[in-house]
Coordinates of C-alpha atoms in Angstrom, one line a residue:
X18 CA -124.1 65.5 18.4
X19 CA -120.8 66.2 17.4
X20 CA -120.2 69.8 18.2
X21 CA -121.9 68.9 21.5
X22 CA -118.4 67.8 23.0
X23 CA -116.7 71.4 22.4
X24 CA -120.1 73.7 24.1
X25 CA -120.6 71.5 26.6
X26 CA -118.2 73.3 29.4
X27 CA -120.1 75.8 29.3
X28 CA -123.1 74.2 30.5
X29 CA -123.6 74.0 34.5
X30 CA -125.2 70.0 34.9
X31 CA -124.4 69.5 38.2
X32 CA -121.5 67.0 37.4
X33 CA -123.3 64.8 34.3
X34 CA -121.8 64.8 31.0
X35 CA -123.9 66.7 28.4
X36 CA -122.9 63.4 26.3
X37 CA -124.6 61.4 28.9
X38 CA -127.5 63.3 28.9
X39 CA -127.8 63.5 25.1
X40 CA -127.2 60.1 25.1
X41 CA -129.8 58.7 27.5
X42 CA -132.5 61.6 25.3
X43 CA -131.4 59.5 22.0
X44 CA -131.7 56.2 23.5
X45 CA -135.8 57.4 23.9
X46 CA -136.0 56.9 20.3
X47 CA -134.9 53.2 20.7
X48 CA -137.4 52.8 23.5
X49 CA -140.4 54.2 22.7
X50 CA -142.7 52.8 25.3
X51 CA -140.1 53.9 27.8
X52 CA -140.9 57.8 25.9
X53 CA -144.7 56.8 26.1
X54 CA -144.5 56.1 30.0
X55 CA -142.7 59.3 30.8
X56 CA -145.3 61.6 28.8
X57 CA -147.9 60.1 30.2
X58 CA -146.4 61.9 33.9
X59 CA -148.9 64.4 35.1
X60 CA -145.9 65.8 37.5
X61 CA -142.3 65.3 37.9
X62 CA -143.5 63.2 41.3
X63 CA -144.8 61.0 38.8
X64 CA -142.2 60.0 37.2
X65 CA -140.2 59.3 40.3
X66 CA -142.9 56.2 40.8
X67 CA -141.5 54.5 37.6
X68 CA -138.5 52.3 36.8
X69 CA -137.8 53.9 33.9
X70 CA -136.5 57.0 36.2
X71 CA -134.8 55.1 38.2
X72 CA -132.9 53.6 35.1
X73 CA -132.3 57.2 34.2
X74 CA -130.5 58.1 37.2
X75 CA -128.2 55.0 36.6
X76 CA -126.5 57.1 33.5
X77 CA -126.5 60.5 35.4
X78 CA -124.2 61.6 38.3
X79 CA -124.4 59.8 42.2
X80 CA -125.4 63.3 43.2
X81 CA -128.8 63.4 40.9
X82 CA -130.0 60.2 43.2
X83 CA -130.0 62.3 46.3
X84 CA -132.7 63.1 47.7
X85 CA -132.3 66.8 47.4
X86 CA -131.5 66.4 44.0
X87 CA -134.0 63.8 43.2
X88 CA -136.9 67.0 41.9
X89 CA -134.5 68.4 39.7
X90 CA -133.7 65.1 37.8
X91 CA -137.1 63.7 37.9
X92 CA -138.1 67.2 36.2
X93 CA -135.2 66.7 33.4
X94 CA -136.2 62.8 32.6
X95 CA -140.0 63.7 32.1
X96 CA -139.4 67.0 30.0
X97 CA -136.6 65.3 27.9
X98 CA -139.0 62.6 26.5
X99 CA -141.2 65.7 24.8
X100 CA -138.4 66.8 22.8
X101 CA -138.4 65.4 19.6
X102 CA -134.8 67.0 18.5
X103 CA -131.9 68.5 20.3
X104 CA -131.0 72.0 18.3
X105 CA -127.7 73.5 19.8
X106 CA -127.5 76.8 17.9
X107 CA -129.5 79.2 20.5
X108 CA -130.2 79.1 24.5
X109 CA -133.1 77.4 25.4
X110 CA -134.9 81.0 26.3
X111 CA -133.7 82.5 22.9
X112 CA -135.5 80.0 21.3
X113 CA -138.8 81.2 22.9
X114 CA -137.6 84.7 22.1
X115 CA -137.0 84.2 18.3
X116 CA -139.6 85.6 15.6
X117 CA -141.7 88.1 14.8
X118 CA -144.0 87.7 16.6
X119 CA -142.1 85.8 19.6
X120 CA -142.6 82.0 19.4
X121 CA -143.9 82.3 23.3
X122 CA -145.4 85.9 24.2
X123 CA -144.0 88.1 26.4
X124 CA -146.9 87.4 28.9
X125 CA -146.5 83.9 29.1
X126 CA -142.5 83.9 29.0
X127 CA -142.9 86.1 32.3
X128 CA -145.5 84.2 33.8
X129 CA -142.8 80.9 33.4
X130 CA -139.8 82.6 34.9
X131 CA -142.1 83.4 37.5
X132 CA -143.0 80.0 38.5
X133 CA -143.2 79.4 42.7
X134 CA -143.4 75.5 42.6
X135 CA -141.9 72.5 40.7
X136 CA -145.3 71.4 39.2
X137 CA -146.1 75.1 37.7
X138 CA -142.5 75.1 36.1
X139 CA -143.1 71.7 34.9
X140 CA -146.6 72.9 32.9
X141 CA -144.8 75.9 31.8
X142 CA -141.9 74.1 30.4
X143 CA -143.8 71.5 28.9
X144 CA -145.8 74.2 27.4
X145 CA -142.6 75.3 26.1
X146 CA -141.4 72.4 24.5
X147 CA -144.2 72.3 22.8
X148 CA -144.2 75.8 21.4
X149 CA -141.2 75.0 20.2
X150 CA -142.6 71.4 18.0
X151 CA -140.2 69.5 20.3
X152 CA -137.1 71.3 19.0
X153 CA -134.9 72.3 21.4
X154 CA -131.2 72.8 23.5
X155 CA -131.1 70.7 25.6
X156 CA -128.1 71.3 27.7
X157 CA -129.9 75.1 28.2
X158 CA -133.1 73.4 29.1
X159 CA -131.4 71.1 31.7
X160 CA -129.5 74.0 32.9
X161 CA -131.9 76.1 33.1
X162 CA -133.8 73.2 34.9
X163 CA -131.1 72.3 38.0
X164 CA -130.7 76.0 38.3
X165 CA -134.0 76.9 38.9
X166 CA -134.3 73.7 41.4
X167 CA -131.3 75.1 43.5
X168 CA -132.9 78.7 43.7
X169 CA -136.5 76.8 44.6
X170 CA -134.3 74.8 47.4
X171 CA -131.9 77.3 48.3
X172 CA -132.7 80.8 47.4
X173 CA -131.7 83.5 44.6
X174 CA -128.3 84.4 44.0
X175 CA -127.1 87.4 46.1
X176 CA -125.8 88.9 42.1
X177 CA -128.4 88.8 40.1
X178 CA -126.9 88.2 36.9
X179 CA -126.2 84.4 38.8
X180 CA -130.0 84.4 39.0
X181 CA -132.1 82.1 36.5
X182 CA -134.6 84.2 35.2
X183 CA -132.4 87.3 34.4
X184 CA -130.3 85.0 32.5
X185 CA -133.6 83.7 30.6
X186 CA -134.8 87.3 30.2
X187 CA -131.1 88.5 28.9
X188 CA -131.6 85.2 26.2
X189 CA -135.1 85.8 25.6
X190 CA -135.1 90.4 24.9
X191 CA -131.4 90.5 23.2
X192 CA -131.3 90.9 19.7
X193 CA -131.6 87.8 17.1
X194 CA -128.1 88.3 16.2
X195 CA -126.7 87.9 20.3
X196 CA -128.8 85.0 21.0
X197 CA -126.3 82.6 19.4
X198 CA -125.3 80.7 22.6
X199 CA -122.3 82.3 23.8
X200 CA -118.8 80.6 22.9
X201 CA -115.4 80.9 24.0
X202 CA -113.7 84.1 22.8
X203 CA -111.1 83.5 20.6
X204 CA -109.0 86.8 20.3
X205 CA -109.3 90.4 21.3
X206 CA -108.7 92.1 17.6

């Protein structure tokens, strides 16, 4: 968790702290039951019916309380408790890209960044998660997660290299050795 603090500008959480977030994910480990009840949601709806969301939103931003908002983090709480271990080296869609073959095929990496509601992202993601054994960023998840909400709620991007699922398919198709999740340049050489 320590090299968290340096990435984390570069991550887009709609004003929470990536340490808040990776915080309230490690706390699952202390509170297993609380873990157990999430999983158990069949749908991000779900998990807005349970106190342990609602203690959730206590450590995350006013703003992920509103009701516009309220989706989004619902969808973040319930996909957090599947990963079993936060791995910061690669995007969240590089991940998915990475082997030979791909870890998720092409087919079903198009089908997710294709997904029209919040319950058909949330199967796909979950899916995900799981392709990956629980290992996975998650800052880029959660990003990838509030982005996608916003162009659900609001609409694409006018640019589309603002839009989610070029971003995903830019992390997913580059090669092995561009995947590392971009940091700041340092010097022009």
């Amino acid at each position: 968790m320590s090299d968290t603090s340096e990435k984390s500008p570069k991550y887009r959480l709609d004003g929470a702290n990536s340490e808040a977030i990776l915080s309230w994910w490690k706390s699952l480990d202390d509170n297993r039951g609380v873990r157990a009840r999430l999983r158990r949601a069949e749908a991000p709806s779900d998990v807005m019916l349970s106190q342990e969301f609602f203690n959730f939103l206590k450590r995350m931003p006013e703003s992920w309380s509103k009701d516009y908002h309220l989706p989004a983090s619902a969808m973040v709480a319930a996909l957090l408790s599947h990963v079993k271990e936060h791995s910061s080296g690669h995007a969240f869609a590089a991940q998915l890209g990475s082997g030979d073959p791909a870890v998720m095929s092409e087919l079903r990496f198009k089908q997710m960044i294709k997904s029209r509601t919040p319950d058909e992202l949330y199967i796909r993601l979950l899916r995900a998660i799981h392709m990956l054994k629980g290992k996975v960023n998650i800052l880029s998840l959660v990003e990838g997660i509030l982005l996608w909400h916003k162009e659900y709620a609001f609409g694409e991007d006018q640019n589309p290299m603002k839009r989610l699922s070029v971003q995903w398919a830019q992390d997913y198709y580059l090669p092995k050795e561009s995947k590392l999740t971009k940091q700041p340049e340092t010097s022009m050489e």
